[in-house]
Short mmCIF file of C-alpha atoms and ligand atoms in Angstrom, two decimals:
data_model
loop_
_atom_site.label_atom_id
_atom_site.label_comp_id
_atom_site.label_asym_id
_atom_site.label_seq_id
_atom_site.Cartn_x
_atom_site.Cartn_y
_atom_site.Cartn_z
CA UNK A 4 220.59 -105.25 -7.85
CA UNK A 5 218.27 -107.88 -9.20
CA UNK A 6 214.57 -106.50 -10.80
CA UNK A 7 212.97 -108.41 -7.39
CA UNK A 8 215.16 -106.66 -4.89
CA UNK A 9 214.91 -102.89 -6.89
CA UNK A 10 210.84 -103.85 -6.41
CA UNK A 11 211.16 -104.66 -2.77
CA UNK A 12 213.35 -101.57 -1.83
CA UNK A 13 211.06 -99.41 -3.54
CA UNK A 14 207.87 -100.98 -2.20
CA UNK A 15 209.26 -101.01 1.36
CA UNK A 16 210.53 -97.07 0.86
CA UNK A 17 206.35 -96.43 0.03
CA UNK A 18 205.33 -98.16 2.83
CA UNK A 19 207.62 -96.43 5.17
CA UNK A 20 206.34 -93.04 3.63
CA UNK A 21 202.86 -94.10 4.15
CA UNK A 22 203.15 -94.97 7.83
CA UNK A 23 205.42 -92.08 9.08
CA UNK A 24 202.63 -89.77 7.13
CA UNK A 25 199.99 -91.96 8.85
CA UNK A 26 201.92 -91.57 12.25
CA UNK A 27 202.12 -87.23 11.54
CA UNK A 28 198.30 -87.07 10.65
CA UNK A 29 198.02 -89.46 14.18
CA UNK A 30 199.79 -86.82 16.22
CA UNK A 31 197.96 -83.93 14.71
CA UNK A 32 195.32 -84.77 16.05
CA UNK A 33 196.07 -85.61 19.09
CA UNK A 34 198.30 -82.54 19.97
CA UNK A 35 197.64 -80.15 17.47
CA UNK A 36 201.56 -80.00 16.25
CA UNK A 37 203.76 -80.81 13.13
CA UNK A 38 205.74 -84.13 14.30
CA UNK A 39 209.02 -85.33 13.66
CA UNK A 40 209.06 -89.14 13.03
CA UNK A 41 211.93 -91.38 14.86
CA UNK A 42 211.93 -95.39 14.63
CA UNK A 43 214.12 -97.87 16.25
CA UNK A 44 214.55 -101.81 15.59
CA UNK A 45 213.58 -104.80 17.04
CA UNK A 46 216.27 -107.22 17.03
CA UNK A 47 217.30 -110.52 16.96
CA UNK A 48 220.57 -112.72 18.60
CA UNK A 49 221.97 -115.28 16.18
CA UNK A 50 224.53 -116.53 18.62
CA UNK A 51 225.43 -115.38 22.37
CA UNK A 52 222.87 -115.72 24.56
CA UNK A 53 223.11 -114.90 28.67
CA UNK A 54 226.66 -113.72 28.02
CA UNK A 55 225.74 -110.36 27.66
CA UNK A 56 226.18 -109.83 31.68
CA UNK A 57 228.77 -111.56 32.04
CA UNK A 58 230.97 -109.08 30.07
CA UNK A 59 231.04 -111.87 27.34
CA UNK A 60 230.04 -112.13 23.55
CA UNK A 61 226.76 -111.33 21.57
CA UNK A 62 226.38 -111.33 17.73
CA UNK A 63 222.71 -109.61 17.65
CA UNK A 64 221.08 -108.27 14.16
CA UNK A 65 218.56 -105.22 13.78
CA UNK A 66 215.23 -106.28 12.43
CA UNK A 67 212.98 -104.67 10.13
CA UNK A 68 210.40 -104.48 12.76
CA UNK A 69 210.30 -100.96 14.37
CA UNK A 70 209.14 -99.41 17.36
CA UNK A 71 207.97 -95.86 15.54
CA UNK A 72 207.74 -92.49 17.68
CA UNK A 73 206.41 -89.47 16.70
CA UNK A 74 207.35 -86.03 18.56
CA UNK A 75 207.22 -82.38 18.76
CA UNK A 76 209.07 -80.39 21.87
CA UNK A 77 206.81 -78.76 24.59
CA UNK A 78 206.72 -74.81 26.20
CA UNK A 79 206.58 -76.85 29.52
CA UNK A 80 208.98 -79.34 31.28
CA UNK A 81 206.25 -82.30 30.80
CA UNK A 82 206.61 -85.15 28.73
CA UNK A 83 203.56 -86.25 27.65
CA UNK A 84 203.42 -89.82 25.89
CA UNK A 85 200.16 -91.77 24.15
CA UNK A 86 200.83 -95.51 23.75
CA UNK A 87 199.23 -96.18 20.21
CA UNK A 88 198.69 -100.10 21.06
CA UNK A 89 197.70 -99.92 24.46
CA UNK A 90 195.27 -96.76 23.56
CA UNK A 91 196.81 -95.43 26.89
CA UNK A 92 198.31 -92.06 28.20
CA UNK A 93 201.09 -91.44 30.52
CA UNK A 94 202.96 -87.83 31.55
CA UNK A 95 205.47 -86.52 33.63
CA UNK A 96 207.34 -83.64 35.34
CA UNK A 97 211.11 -83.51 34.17
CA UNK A 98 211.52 -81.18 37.62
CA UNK A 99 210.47 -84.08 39.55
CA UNK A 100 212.82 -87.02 38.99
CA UNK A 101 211.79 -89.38 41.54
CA UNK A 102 210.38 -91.80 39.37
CA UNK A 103 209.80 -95.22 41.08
CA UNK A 104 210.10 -98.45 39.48
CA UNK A 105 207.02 -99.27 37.92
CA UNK A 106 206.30 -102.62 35.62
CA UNK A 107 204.14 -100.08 33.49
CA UNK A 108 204.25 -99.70 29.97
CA UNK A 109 205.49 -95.79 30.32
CA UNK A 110 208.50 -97.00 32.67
CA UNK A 111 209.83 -97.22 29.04
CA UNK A 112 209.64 -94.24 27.99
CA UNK A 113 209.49 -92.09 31.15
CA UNK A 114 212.19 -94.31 32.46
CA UNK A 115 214.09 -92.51 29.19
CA UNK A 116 213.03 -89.34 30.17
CA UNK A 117 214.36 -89.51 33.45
CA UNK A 118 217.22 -91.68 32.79
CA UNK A 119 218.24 -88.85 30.02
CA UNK A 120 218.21 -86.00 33.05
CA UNK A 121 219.97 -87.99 35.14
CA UNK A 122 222.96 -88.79 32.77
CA UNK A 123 222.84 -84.82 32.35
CA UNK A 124 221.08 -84.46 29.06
CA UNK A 125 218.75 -81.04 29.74
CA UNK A 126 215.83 -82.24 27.52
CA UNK A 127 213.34 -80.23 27.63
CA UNK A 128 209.14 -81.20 27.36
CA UNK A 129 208.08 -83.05 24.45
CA UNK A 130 204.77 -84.84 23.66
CA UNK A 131 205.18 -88.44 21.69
CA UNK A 132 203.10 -91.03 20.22
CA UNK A 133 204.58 -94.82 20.08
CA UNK A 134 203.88 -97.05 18.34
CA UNK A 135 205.48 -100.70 18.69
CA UNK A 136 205.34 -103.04 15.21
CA UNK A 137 207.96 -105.17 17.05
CA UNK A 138 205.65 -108.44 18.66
CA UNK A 139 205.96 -107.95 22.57
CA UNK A 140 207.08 -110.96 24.74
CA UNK A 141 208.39 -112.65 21.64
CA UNK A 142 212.15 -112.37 22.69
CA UNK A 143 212.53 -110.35 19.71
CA UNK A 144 213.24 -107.27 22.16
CA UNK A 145 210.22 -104.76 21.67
CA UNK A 146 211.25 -102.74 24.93
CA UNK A 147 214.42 -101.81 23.86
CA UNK A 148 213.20 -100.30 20.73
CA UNK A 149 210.86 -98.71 22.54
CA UNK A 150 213.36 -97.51 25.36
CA UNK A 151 215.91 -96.43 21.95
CA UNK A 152 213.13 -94.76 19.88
CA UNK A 153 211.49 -92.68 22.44
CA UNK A 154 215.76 -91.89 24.27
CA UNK A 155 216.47 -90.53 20.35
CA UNK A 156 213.48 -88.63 19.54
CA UNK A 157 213.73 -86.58 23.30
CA UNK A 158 217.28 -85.50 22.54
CA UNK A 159 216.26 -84.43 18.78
CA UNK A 160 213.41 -82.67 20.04
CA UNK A 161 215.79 -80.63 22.26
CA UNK A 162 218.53 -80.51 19.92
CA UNK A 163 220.51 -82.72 22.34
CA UNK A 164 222.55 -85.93 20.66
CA UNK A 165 224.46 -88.56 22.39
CA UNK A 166 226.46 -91.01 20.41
CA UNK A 167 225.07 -94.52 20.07
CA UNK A 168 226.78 -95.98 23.08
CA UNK A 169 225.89 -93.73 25.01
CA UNK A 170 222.09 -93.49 24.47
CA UNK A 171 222.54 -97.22 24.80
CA UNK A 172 224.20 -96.95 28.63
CA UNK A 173 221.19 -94.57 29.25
CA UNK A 174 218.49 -97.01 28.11
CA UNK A 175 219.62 -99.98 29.47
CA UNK A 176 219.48 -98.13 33.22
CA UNK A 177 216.01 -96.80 32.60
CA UNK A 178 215.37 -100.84 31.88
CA UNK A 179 217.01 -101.76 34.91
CA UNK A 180 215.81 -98.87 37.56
CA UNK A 181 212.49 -98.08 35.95
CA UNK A 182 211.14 -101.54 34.69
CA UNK A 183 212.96 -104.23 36.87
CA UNK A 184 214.39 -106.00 34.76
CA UNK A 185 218.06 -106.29 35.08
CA UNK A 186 218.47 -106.70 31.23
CA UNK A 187 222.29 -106.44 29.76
CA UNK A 188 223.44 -104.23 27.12
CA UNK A 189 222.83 -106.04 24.19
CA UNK A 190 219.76 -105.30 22.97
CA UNK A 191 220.16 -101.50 23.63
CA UNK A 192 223.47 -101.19 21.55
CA UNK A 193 222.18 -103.08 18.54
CA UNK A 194 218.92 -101.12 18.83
CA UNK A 195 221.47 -98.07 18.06
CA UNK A 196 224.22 -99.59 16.72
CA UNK A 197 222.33 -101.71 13.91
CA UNK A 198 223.34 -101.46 10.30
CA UNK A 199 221.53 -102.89 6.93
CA UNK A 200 223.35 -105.71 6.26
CA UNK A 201 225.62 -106.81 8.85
CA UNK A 202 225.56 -108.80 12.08
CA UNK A 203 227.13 -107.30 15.33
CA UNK A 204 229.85 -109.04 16.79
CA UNK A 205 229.90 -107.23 19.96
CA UNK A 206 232.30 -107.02 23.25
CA UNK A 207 229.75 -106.43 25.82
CA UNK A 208 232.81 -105.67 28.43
CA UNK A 209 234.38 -102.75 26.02
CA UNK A 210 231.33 -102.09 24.29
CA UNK A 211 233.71 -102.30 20.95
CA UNK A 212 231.74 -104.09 18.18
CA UNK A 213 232.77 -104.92 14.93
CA UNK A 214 230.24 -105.17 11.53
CA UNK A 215 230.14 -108.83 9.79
CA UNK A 216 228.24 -109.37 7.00
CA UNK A 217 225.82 -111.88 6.93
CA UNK A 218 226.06 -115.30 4.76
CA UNK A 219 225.40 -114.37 0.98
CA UNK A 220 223.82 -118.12 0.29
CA UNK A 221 221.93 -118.94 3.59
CA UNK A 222 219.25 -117.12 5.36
CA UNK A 223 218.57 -116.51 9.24
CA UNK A 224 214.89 -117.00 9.92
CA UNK A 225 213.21 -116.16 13.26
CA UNK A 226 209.98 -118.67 14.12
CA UNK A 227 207.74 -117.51 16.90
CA UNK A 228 206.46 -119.92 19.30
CA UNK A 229 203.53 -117.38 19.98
CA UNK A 230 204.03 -118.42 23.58
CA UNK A 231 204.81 -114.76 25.53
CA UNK A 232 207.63 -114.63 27.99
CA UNK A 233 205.26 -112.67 30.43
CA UNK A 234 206.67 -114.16 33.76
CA UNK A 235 210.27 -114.35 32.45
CA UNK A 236 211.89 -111.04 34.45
CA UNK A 237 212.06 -113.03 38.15
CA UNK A 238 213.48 -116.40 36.38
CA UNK A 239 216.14 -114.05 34.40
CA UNK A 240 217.17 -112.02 37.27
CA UNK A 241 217.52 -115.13 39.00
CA UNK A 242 219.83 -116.29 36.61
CA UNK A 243 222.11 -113.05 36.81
CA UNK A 244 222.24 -114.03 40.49
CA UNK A 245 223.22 -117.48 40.14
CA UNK A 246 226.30 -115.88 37.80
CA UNK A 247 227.18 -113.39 40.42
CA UNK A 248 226.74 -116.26 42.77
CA UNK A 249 229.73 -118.19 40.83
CA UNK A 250 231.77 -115.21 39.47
CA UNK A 251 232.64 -114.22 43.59
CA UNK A 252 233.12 -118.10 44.34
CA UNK A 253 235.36 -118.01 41.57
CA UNK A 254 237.57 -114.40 42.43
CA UNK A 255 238.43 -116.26 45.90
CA UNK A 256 240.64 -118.38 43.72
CA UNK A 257 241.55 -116.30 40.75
CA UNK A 258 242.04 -112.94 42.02
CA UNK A 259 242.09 -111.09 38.34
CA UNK A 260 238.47 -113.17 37.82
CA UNK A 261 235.88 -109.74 37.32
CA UNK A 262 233.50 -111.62 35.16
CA UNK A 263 232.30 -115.32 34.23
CA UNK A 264 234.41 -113.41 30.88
CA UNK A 265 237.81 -114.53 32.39
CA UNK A 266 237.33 -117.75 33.48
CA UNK A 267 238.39 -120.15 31.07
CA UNK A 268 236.39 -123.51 31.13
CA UNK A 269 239.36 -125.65 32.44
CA UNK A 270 239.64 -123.36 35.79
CA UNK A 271 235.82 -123.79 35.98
CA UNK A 272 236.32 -127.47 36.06
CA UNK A 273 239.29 -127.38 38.49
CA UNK A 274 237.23 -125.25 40.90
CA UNK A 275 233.52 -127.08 40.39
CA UNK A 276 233.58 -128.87 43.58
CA UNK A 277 233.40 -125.14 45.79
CA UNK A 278 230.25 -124.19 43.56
CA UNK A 279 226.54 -125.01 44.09
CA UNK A 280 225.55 -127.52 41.21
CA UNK A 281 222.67 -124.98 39.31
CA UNK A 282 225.81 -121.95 39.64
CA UNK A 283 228.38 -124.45 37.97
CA UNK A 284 225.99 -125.70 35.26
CA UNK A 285 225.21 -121.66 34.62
CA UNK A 286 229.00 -120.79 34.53
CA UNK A 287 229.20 -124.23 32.40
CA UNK A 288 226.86 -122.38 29.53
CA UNK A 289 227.93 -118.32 29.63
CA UNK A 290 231.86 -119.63 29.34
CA UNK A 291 231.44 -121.95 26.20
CA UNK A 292 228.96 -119.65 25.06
CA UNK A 293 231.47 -117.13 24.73
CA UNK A 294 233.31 -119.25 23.16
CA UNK A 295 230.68 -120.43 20.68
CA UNK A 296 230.06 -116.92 20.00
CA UNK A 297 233.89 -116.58 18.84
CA UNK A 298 234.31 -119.57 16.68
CA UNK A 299 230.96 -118.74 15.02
CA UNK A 300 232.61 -114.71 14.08
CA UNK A 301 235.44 -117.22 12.22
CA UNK A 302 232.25 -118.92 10.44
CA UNK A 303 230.57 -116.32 9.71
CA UNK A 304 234.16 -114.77 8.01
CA UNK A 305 234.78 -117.91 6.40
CA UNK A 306 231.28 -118.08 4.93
CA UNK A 307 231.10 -121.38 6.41
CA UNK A 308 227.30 -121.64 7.70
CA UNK A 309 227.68 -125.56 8.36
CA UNK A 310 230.03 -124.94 11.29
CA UNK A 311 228.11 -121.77 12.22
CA UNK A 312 224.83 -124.18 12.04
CA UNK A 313 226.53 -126.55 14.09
CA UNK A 314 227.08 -123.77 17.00
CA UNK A 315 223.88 -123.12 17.27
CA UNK A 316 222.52 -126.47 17.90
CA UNK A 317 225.37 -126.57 20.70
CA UNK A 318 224.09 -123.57 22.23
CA UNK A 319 220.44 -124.53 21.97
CA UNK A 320 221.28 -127.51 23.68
CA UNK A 321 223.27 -125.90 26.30
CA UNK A 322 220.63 -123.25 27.19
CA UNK A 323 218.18 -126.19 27.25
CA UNK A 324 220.30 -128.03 29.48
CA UNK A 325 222.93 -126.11 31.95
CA UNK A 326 221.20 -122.58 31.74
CA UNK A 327 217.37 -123.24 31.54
CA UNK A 328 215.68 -120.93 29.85
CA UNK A 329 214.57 -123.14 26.84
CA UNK A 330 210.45 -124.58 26.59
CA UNK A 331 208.79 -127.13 25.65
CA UNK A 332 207.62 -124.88 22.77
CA UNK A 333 210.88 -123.92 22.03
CA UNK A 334 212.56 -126.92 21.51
CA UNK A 335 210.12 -128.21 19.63
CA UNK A 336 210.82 -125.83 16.85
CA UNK A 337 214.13 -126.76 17.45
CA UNK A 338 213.54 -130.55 16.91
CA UNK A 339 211.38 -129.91 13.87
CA UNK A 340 213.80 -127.34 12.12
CA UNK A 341 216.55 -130.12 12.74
CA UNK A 342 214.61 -132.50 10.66
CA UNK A 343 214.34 -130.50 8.23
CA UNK A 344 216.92 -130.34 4.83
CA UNK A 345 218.76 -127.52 4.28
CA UNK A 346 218.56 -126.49 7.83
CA UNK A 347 222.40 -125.74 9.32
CA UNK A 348 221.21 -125.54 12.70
CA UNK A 349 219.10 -123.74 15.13
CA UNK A 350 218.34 -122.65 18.78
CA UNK A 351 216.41 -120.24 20.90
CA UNK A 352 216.91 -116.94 20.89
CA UNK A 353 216.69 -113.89 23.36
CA UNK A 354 216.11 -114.18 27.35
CA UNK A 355 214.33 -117.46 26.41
CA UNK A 356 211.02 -118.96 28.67
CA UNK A 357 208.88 -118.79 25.26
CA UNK A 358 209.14 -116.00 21.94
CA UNK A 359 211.35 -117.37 19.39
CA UNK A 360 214.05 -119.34 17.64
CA UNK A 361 216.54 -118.62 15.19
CA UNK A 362 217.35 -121.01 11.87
CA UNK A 363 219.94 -120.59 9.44
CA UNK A 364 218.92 -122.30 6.45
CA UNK A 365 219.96 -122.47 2.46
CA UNK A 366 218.92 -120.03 0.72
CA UNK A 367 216.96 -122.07 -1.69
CA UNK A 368 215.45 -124.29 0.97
CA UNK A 369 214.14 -120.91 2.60
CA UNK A 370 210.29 -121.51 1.19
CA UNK A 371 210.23 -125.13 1.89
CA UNK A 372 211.02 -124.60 6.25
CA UNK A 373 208.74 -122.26 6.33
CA UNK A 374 205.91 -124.33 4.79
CA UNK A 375 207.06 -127.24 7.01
CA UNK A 376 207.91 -125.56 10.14
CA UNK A 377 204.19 -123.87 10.14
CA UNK A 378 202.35 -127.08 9.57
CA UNK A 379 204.85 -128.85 12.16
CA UNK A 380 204.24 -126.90 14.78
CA UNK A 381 200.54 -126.15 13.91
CA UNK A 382 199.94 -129.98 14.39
CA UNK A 383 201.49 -130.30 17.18
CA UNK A 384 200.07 -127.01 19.48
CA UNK A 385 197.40 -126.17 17.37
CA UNK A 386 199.04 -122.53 17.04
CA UNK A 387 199.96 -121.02 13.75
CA UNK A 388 204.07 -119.92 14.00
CA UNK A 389 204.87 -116.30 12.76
CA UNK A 390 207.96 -116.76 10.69
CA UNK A 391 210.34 -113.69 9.70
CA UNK A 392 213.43 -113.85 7.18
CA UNK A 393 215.42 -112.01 8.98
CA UNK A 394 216.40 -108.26 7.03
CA UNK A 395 219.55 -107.22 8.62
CA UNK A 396 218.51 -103.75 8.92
CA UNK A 397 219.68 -100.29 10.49
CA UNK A 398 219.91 -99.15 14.34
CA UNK A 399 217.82 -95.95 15.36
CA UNK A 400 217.23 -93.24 12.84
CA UNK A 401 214.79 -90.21 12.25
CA UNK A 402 212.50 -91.13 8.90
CA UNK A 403 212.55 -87.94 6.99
CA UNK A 404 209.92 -89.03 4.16
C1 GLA B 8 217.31 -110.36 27.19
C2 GLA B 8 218.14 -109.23 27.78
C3 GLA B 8 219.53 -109.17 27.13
C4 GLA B 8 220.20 -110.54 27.15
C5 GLA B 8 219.25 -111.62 26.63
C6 GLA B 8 219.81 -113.00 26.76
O1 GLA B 8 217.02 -110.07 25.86
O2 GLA B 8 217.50 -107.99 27.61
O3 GLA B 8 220.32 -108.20 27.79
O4 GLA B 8 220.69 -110.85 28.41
O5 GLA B 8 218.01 -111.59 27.29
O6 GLA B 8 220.93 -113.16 25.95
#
């Protein structure tokens, strides 16, 4: 290890000490009790994006940014939660499991709670305190590290443990009954399934997932168009619907078709004429997606981040222009990142409508894009990017400093 990585590691190891201790003071107060300290990651998709629910390919990445929760169990059956950013307070009754779906912050975490019972996990009460460092409506997947942290920290505080796919199914159904959005699985598993390090190349139809390791001489770096993907859950659903819409089109024909998965782009073609236009253009991106996502695992292997680069711009351009989800926003940190040397490639990432994109660039041209993607962009929108180099980092865990 190099003397400027041995000083980051250590200086990121007394930060994380300092905020879990700030977190256990936090909760003291609050409910008078000696807390246990849980955090789970943001995340970010380098390649595979709407394939998800389709049964297709993702290749997601933990982020160092963490949703942190802080818990202790309860005599009762309540769950008691205080939202540290929204300065708000939520409860409920474990007996009574009738939650209905609610767009409210604590569908999150009581959407957890009940999801948990329902799956047959006896938790038992628990108070919690969350608090979300990962941006919210950036793409970058804050509610599923809330939905992971808060899932992990119930079953600990009962003594209950799932294994990581598991607490992932459960999650992603809270997301779905609880807060409307009919999300896929991807940003649940990596939220458990993270590890420093590596990239997951993940088969959202088995749920199998292999570890790569990232690039060792180019960098993934996540720019934030600061534009929120607030009204994003109708156009998203609507695109799941547009899939369905093509996948049963589709079965007529092909009777072993289940999922947009198994149809391979020449059958699409044959059968284009029986589709609506928008559900062929849709079927158009999630198939050579998939396939996109495959050939950039062999990059990736190969430590060959031109060919990965050039995947990217293929997908940006094909969520721009058969699925779209891209904005004007977006693609303008696409165009400038293109112009820009050193820069392999790069697209949009996550359920798209605004948040962020995703840049693989040369290690040693790393300083330079930032500098010129933050006075690009600046000048153009008048807002200031956030940029993150993106820290492969580790799925949920409890923080025992
Ligand atoms: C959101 C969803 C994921 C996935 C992406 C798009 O992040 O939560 O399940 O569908 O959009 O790839």
């Amino acid at each position: 290890m190099t003397e400027k990585l041995a000083g980051q590691e250590e200086s990121s190891a007394i930060l994380v000490r300092r905020e879990s201790q700030r977190l256990r003071e936090h909760f003291q107060k609050l409910y008078g009790q000696e807390a246990r300290i849980f955090r789970a990651p943001g995340r970010v998709n380098l390649i595979g994006e709407h394939t998800d629910y389709n049964e297709g390919f993702v290749m997601p990445v933990a982020m160092d940014l963490y949703t942190w929760v802080a818990a202790a169990p309860r005599e009762d059956a309540r769950v008691r939660v205080y939202s540290q950013n929204l300065r708000e307070r939520a409860e409920m009754d474990l007996q009574d499991l009738n939650l209905r779906l609610q767009r409210h912050w604590s569908a999150y975490v009581l959407g957890v709670a009940t999801s948990l019972r329902l799956a047959g996990a006896e938790i038992g009460g628990a108070n919690l305190l969350v608090e979300g460092k990962v941006p919210m409506g950036a793409g970058l997947s804050s509610s599923a590290s809330v939905e992971v942290a808060a899932g992990y920290a119930l079953l600990e505080s009962s003594g209950l443990s799932r294994s990581p796919v598991e607490l992932a199914k459960i999650c992603q159904r809270a997301e779905n009954e609880f807060a409307g959005a009919r999300c896929g699985i991807m940003d649940q598993m990596i939220a458990c399934c993270g590890r420093a390090n590596y990239a997951l190349m993940l088969d959202c139809r088995t749920l199998g997932f292999r570890l790569l390791p990232l690039f060792s001489d180019a960098q993934f770096v996540v720019c934030n168009t600061m534009v929120k993907h607030d009204h994003a859950a109708g156009e998203y659903n609507a695109r799941r619907a547009d899939c369905e819409t093509a996948t049963r089109i589709l079965a007529e024909q092909m009777p072993e078709v289940r999922a947009l998965r198994d149809v391979p782009l020449a059958d699409l073609e044959r059968y284009a004429k029986l589709l609506p236009e928008v559900a062929y253009r849709r079927s158009r991106h999630v198939i050579s997606e998939n396939a996109r996502v495959l050939a950039a695992c062999g990059a990736l292997e190969h430590g060959d981040p031109e060919s990965f680069g050039r995947l990217m711009r293929e997908s940006h351009r094909s969520l721009k222009e058969d699925y779209e989800v891209s904005s004007t926003e977006l693609d303008l940190l696409v165009e400038i990142a293109g112009g820009i040397a050193g820069v392999y490639g790069s697209r949009m990432t996550g359920g798209g409508f605004g948040g962020c994109t995703i840049s693989l660039v040369r290690s040693g041209a790393v300083d330079e894009f930032q500098t010129a993607v933050a006075s690009g962009y600046q000048r153009a929108t008048g807002r200031k990017p956030d940029i993150y180099i993106v820290r492969a980092s580790d799925g949920v865990r409890e923080v025992l400093e």
